[in-house]
Coordinates of C-alpha atoms and ligand atoms in Angstrom, one line a residue:
M212 CA 34.5 6.1 -27.0
K213 CA 34.0 8.4 -24.1
N214 CA 30.6 8.6 -22.4
V215 CA 28.8 11.8 -23.1
I216 CA 25.4 12.9 -21.9
L217 CA 23.1 15.4 -23.6
T218 CA 19.7 16.0 -22.2
G219 CA 17.4 19.0 -21.7
D220 CA 14.0 20.5 -21.2
R221 CA 11.7 22.9 -23.0
P222 CA 11.4 26.2 -21.2
T223 CA 7.6 26.2 -21.3
G224 CA 7.4 26.8 -17.5
R225 CA 9.1 25.7 -14.3
L226 CA 10.1 22.1 -13.9
H227 CA 7.9 19.6 -12.1
I228 CA 8.3 16.4 -10.1
G229 CA 7.8 14.4 -13.3
H230 CA 10.9 16.0 -14.8
Y231 CA 12.7 15.5 -11.6
A232 CA 11.8 11.8 -11.2
S233 CA 12.6 10.7 -14.8
S234 CA 15.4 12.9 -15.9
L235 CA 16.7 15.6 -13.5
K236 CA 17.4 13.4 -10.4
P237 CA 19.1 10.7 -12.6
R238 CA 21.2 13.5 -14.3
V239 CA 22.4 14.7 -10.9
E240 CA 23.3 11.1 -9.9
L241 CA 25.1 10.5 -13.2
Q242 CA 26.9 13.8 -12.8
N243 CA 28.0 12.7 -9.3
S244 CA 29.0 9.2 -10.4
G245 CA 32.0 10.6 -12.3
A246 CA 31.3 8.1 -15.2
F247 CA 30.5 10.9 -17.6
P248 CA 33.4 13.2 -18.4
E249 CA 31.1 15.4 -20.5
I250 CA 27.6 16.4 -19.6
Y251 CA 25.5 18.9 -21.6
V252 CA 22.1 20.0 -20.4
M253 CA 20.2 22.1 -22.9
I254 CA 17.4 24.5 -22.3
A255 CA 15.5 24.0 -25.5
D256 CA 14.0 27.4 -26.1
A257 CA 13.9 27.1 -29.9
Q258 CA 12.0 23.8 -29.6
A259 CA 9.6 25.5 -27.1
L260 CA 8.9 28.1 -29.7
T261 CA 7.7 25.4 -32.2
D262 CA 4.4 25.5 -30.2
H263 CA 4.8 28.8 -28.3
F264 CA 5.9 31.0 -31.2
D265 CA 3.1 33.4 -30.2
D266 CA 4.5 34.0 -26.8
P267 CA 8.3 34.2 -27.0
A268 CA 8.4 36.4 -23.8
A269 CA 7.0 33.4 -21.8
V270 CA 9.7 31.2 -23.2
R271 CA 12.4 33.8 -22.4
R272 CA 11.1 34.0 -18.8
S273 CA 11.1 30.3 -18.4
V274 CA 14.8 29.9 -19.4
T275 CA 15.9 31.4 -16.1
Q276 CA 13.3 29.4 -14.2
V277 CA 14.5 26.1 -15.7
A278 CA 18.2 27.1 -15.0
L279 CA 17.3 27.8 -11.4
D280 CA 15.6 24.4 -11.1
Y281 CA 18.7 22.7 -12.5
L282 CA 21.0 24.4 -10.0
A283 CA 18.6 23.9 -7.1
A284 CA 18.3 20.1 -7.9
G285 CA 22.1 19.7 -7.8
L286 CA 23.5 20.2 -11.3
E287 CA 26.9 21.9 -10.9
P288 CA 28.3 24.4 -13.3
E289 CA 31.8 22.8 -12.9
K290 CA 30.6 19.4 -14.0
A291 CA 27.7 20.0 -16.4
V292 CA 27.5 22.5 -19.3
M293 CA 24.1 24.1 -19.0
F294 CA 23.3 26.1 -22.2
V295 CA 20.5 27.7 -24.2
Q296 CA 19.7 26.1 -27.5
S297 CA 19.1 29.4 -29.4
Q298 CA 22.6 30.5 -28.5
V299 CA 24.2 27.7 -30.4
P300 CA 23.3 28.4 -34.1
E301 CA 25.4 25.4 -35.3
L302 CA 22.4 23.3 -34.1
F303 CA 20.1 24.9 -36.6
E304 CA 22.6 24.4 -39.4
L305 CA 22.9 20.7 -38.5
T306 CA 19.1 20.5 -38.5
A307 CA 19.0 21.9 -42.0
Y308 CA 21.2 19.0 -43.3
F309 CA 19.4 16.3 -41.3
I310 CA 15.9 17.4 -42.4
N311 CA 16.3 15.9 -45.8
L312 CA 17.0 12.5 -44.3
V313 CA 13.5 12.1 -42.9
T314 CA 10.2 11.8 -44.7
V315 CA 7.1 13.8 -43.6
S316 CA 5.2 10.5 -43.2
R317 CA 7.8 9.2 -40.8
L318 CA 7.5 12.4 -38.8
R319 CA 3.7 12.1 -38.7
R320 CA 4.0 8.5 -37.5
N321 CA 6.0 9.5 -34.4
P322 CA 3.7 8.5 -31.5
T323 CA 4.7 11.2 -29.2
V324 CA 4.4 13.9 -31.8
K325 CA 1.0 12.4 -32.8
A326 CA -0.2 12.5 -29.1
E327 CA 1.0 16.1 -28.7
I328 CA -0.7 17.3 -31.9
A329 CA -4.0 15.8 -30.6
Q330 CA -3.4 17.4 -27.2
K331 CA -2.7 20.8 -28.6
G332 CA -5.6 20.6 -31.0
F333 CA -3.4 21.4 -34.1
A334 CA -5.6 19.2 -36.4
E335 CA -4.4 20.1 -39.9
S336 CA -2.7 23.4 -38.8
I337 CA 0.5 21.8 -37.5
P338 CA 3.4 24.3 -37.5
A339 CA 6.1 22.8 -39.7
G340 CA 8.7 23.4 -37.0
F341 CA 6.6 21.4 -34.6
L342 CA 6.3 18.4 -36.9
C343 CA 10.1 18.6 -37.4
Y344 CA 11.2 19.0 -33.8
P345 CA 12.4 15.4 -33.6
V346 CA 14.9 16.3 -36.3
S347 CA 16.2 19.3 -34.4
Q348 CA 16.4 17.0 -31.4
A349 CA 18.6 14.6 -33.4
A350 CA 20.9 17.6 -34.2
D351 CA 21.1 18.6 -30.5
I352 CA 22.0 15.1 -29.5
T353 CA 24.5 14.3 -32.2
A354 CA 26.2 17.8 -32.1
F355 CA 27.6 16.8 -28.7
G356 CA 28.5 13.3 -29.6
A357 CA 26.0 12.1 -26.9
T358 CA 26.2 8.4 -26.1
H359 CA 23.5 8.6 -23.4
V360 CA 20.3 10.6 -23.0
P361 CA 18.5 10.4 -19.7
V362 CA 14.8 11.0 -20.4
G363 CA 11.3 10.1 -19.6
E364 CA 9.4 7.4 -21.5
D365 CA 7.7 9.9 -23.9
Q366 CA 11.1 10.7 -25.4
L367 CA 11.9 7.1 -26.7
P368 CA 10.5 7.8 -30.2
M369 CA 12.8 10.9 -30.4
L370 CA 15.8 8.7 -29.6
E371 CA 14.7 6.2 -32.2
Q372 CA 14.4 9.0 -34.8
A373 CA 17.8 10.3 -33.8
R374 CA 19.4 6.8 -34.3
E375 CA 17.7 6.5 -37.7
I376 CA 19.2 9.8 -38.8
V377 CA 22.6 8.8 -37.6
R378 CA 22.4 5.6 -39.6
R379 CA 21.1 7.2 -42.7
F380 CA 23.8 9.9 -42.5
G381 CA 26.4 7.2 -42.2
E382 CA 25.1 5.2 -45.2
L383 CA 24.8 8.3 -47.4
Y384 CA 28.0 10.2 -46.4
A385 CA 30.3 8.9 -43.7
P386 CA 29.9 7.4 -40.2
V387 CA 30.9 10.5 -38.3
L388 CA 27.9 10.7 -35.9
T389 CA 27.3 8.8 -32.7
E390 CA 24.2 6.7 -32.1
P391 CA 22.7 7.7 -28.8
Q392 CA 21.0 5.5 -26.3
A393 CA 18.3 6.5 -23.8
I394 CA 18.8 6.1 -20.1
L395 CA 15.4 5.3 -18.5
S396 CA 14.9 5.3 -14.7
D397 CA 15.2 1.8 -13.2
N398 CA 12.0 2.5 -11.5
P399 CA 9.1 2.2 -14.0
A400 CA 7.0 4.6 -12.0
C401 CA 9.5 7.4 -12.5
R402 CA 9.4 7.1 -16.3
R403 CA 6.1 8.8 -16.8
L404 CA 4.4 10.5 -13.8
P405 CA 0.7 11.1 -14.2
G406 CA -0.8 14.5 -13.4
I407 CA -2.4 15.4 -10.1
D408 CA -5.7 15.3 -12.0
G409 CA -5.2 11.7 -12.9
K410 CA -4.3 12.4 -16.6
A411 CA -1.7 10.1 -18.1
K412 CA 1.1 12.6 -18.0
M413 CA 2.1 15.5 -15.7
S414 CA 2.9 18.2 -18.1
K415 CA 3.6 21.9 -17.9
S416 CA 1.2 22.4 -20.8
L417 CA -1.6 20.7 -19.0
G418 CA -1.3 22.6 -15.7
N419 CA -1.6 19.4 -13.6
C420 CA 1.8 19.6 -11.9
I421 CA 3.6 19.8 -8.6
Y422 CA 6.5 22.1 -9.3
L423 CA 10.0 21.9 -7.8
A424 CA 9.5 25.5 -6.7
D425 CA 6.1 25.1 -5.1
G426 CA 5.9 26.2 -1.5
E427 CA 5.1 24.0 1.4
R428 CA 1.4 25.0 1.4
E429 CA 1.0 24.6 -2.3
I430 CA 2.4 21.1 -2.1
S431 CA 0.1 20.3 0.8
Q432 CA -3.0 21.7 -1.0
K433 CA -2.1 19.9 -4.3
V434 CA -1.6 16.6 -2.7
M435 CA -4.7 16.8 -0.6
G436 CA -6.7 17.8 -3.7
M437 CA -5.3 15.0 -5.8
Y438 CA -7.5 12.8 -7.9
T439 CA -7.7 9.3 -6.4
D440 CA -10.0 6.3 -7.1
P441 CA -13.5 7.7 -7.8
L442 CA -15.0 4.4 -6.6
H443 CA -13.4 4.6 -3.2
L444 CA -16.0 6.8 -1.5
K445 CA -16.0 5.4 2.0
V446 CA -12.9 4.3 4.0
S447 CA -14.4 0.8 4.1
D448 CA -14.8 0.6 0.3
P449 CA -12.2 -1.5 -1.6
G450 CA -9.9 0.8 -3.6
H451 CA -7.9 0.7 -6.8
V452 CA -4.2 1.5 -7.0
E453 CA -4.0 1.3 -10.8
G454 CA -4.7 4.7 -12.4
N455 CA -4.5 6.2 -9.0
P456 CA -1.8 8.9 -9.1
V457 CA -1.3 9.0 -5.3
F458 CA 0.0 5.5 -5.5
S459 CA 2.0 6.2 -8.7
Y460 CA 3.8 9.0 -6.9
L461 CA 4.4 6.7 -3.9
D462 CA 5.9 4.1 -6.3
A463 CA 8.2 6.9 -7.6
F464 CA 9.2 8.5 -4.4
C465 CA 8.5 6.3 -1.3
R466 CA 11.6 4.5 0.1
P467 CA 11.5 1.9 2.9
E468 CA 12.8 4.5 5.4
H469 CA 9.8 6.8 4.7
L470 CA 7.4 4.0 5.7
A471 CA 9.4 3.2 8.8
E472 CA 9.3 6.8 9.9
Y473 CA 5.8 7.9 8.9
L474 CA 3.6 4.7 8.8
P475 CA 5.6 2.0 10.7
E476 CA 2.5 -0.3 10.9
Y477 CA 3.2 -1.2 7.2
A478 CA 6.3 -3.2 6.4
S479 CA 6.2 -2.3 2.7
L480 CA 4.4 -0.2 0.1
E481 CA 2.9 -3.5 -1.2
E482 CA 1.2 -4.0 2.3
L483 CA -0.2 -0.5 2.2
K484 CA -1.5 -1.0 -1.3
A485 CA -3.0 -4.4 -0.3
H486 CA -4.9 -2.7 2.6
Y487 CA -6.2 0.0 0.3
C488 CA -7.4 -2.6 -2.2
R489 CA -9.2 -4.6 0.5
G490 CA -10.9 -1.5 1.9
G491 CA -10.4 0.1 5.4
L492 CA -7.7 2.6 4.4
G493 CA -8.7 6.2 3.8
D494 CA -7.3 8.4 1.0
V495 CA -6.4 11.1 3.6
K496 CA -4.0 8.8 5.4
V497 CA -2.3 7.8 2.1
K498 CA -2.1 11.4 0.9
R499 CA -0.6 12.5 4.3
L500 CA 2.2 10.0 3.7
L501 CA 2.8 11.2 0.2
E502 CA 2.8 14.8 1.4
R503 CA 5.4 14.2 4.0
I504 CA 7.6 12.4 1.5
L505 CA 7.4 15.2 -1.1
Q506 CA 8.0 17.9 1.5
E507 CA 11.1 16.0 2.6
E508 CA 12.4 15.6 -1.0
L509 CA 11.4 19.1 -2.2
G510 CA 12.2 21.2 0.8
P511 CA 16.0 21.3 0.3
I512 CA 15.6 22.0 -3.4
R513 CA 13.2 24.9 -2.7
R514 CA 15.6 26.4 -0.2
R515 CA 18.5 26.3 -2.6
R516 CA 16.3 27.8 -5.3
E517 CA 15.3 30.7 -3.0
A518 CA 18.9 31.4 -2.4
L519 CA 19.8 31.3 -6.1
E520 CA 16.8 33.4 -7.1
K521 CA 18.5 36.4 -5.3
D522 CA 21.1 36.7 -8.1
P523 CA 19.4 35.9 -11.5
G524 CA 22.3 37.8 -13.2
A525 CA 24.8 35.1 -12.0
V526 CA 22.5 32.4 -13.5
L527 CA 22.3 34.2 -16.9
E528 CA 26.0 34.8 -16.9
M529 CA 26.6 31.0 -16.4
L530 CA 24.2 30.2 -19.2
Q531 CA 26.0 32.6 -21.5
R532 CA 29.5 31.2 -20.6
H533 CA 28.3 27.6 -21.0
S534 CA 26.5 28.4 -24.3
L535 CA 29.9 29.5 -25.7
R536 CA 31.5 26.2 -24.6
A537 CA 28.6 24.3 -26.2
R538 CA 29.1 26.2 -29.4
E539 CA 32.7 25.0 -29.6
T540 CA 31.7 21.4 -29.4
A541 CA 28.8 21.8 -31.8
A542 CA 31.0 23.6 -34.3
G543 CA 33.5 20.7 -34.3
T544 CA 30.6 18.3 -35.2
L545 CA 29.3 20.6 -37.8
S546 CA 32.6 20.8 -39.6
Q547 CA 32.9 17.0 -39.6
V548 CA 29.3 16.8 -41.0
K549 CA 30.1 19.2 -43.8
R550 CA 33.3 17.4 -44.6
A551 CA 31.5 14.1 -44.8
M552 CA 28.9 15.7 -47.1
G553 CA 31.7 17.3 -49.2
I554 CA 30.4 20.9 -48.6
D555 CA 33.4 22.1 -46.7
Y556 CA 34.5 24.6 -49.2
P557 CA 38.0 26.0 -48.6
S558 CA 37.9 29.4 -47.1
G559 CA 38.6 32.2 -49.6
M560 CA 37.3 30.0 -52.4
T561 CA 35.6 31.9 -55.2
I562 CA 32.7 30.1 -56.9
A563 CA 33.0 30.3 -60.6
I564 CA 29.9 31.3 -62.5
D565 CA 29.6 30.1 -66.1
Ligands
LIG612 P1 5.7 20.4 -22.4 O1 4.3 20.1 -22.0 O2 6.0 21.8 -22.7 O3 6.2 19.5 -23.5 P2 6.8 18.7 -20.5 O4 6.3 18.7 -19.1 O5 6.4 17.5 -21.4 O6 6.5 20.1 -21.2 P3 9.5 18.6 -21.5 O7 10.4 19.8 -21.4 O8 8.9 18.3 -22.8 O9 8.4 18.7 -20.4 O10 10.3 17.3 -21.1 C1 11.6 17.3 -20.4 C2 12.0 15.9 -19.9 O11 11.1 15.5 -18.9 C3 11.9 14.8 -20.9 O12 13.0 13.9 -20.7 C4 10.6 14.1 -20.7 O13 10.6 12.8 -21.0 C5 10.5 14.3 -19.2 N1 9.1 14.4 -18.7 C6 8.2 15.3 -19.1 N2 7.0 15.0 -18.4 C7 7.2 13.9 -17.7 C8 6.4 13.1 -16.8 N3 5.1 13.5 -16.6 N4 6.9 12.1 -16.1 C9 8.2 11.7 -16.4 N5 9.0 12.4 -17.2 C10 8.6 13.5 -17.8
LIG613 MG1 7.1 17.5 -23.5

């Protein structure tokens, strides 16, 4: 079986360093590893509409922004098929067949969906499409025969749901679908980046992000204004690194060469943390280190993005071309699915009416 990647993002805004750490950077590395002959990266606009149906224009605008982030971060159109979900109608047909294989109570139990329903304040007014988005995600993944899905930790329940659907489909009809597996970053800190406000998750919807497109000054202001340990008031106070997003970001992005260059008095991040915990190390010094690291990581991405932004037409043209390629693959899976279910009526067949 060949290795196939399918992954994606909701166009609910520009991409942030949480996406970059958990999914985008690993995707670029997997792309460059050559181990994956097929890579599909989907801009999930239909999924974004499940909770942004009242503002389709914002979703539409974000499609180009996300595509720019992809290209700026190093995805290459020759190696990865970058497409727009709504332009591949086969995905919605697959969803229609999969939706009967899941119960409403199973969907309600999905921990990520549960947390998002609470966060969005849906209470009992949950849009049906929102509750069902894990099913459409299963369609997206299986349509491309994905074996691997690089994601952040919050997506694990979606992968589990997709695997359940694949198994159920196999039991009921025929084993034509592929069970996908998640690829999580080796670095646990990259799997779920907290927000700059200290909330558990950096999220476009929570407005607590450092974006890939942020300018140098914005990055500096955001880092300097970050939530830290509220008990660490004076430099001499002992500090806490757990629940302190500055240290979470350092865990995600700081490499030994960064310390050697910017704070050579510390041999390792562990030493820096130990000093903070004992007291005597100020937040500003730690934030300066983080700022330098982020500027170094994000500077080249921003410069590539600025160059690409000059020709948005070329980006849209690429998305259109790639969406057609994605349709071809998805159509192949759809016909296998219909054959397995016995609903592949021969063309030209007339249905007799008694
Ligand atoms: P929204 O709030 O609209 O859901 P989001 O910021 O959660 O936006 P998604 O488009 O839902 O972003 O997620 C895209 C990918 O990024 C997924 O693989 C998800 O696991 C990952 N991801 C999202 N937020 C984070 C985060 N804070 N840390 C690590 N990975 C993340
Ligand atoms: Mg999300």
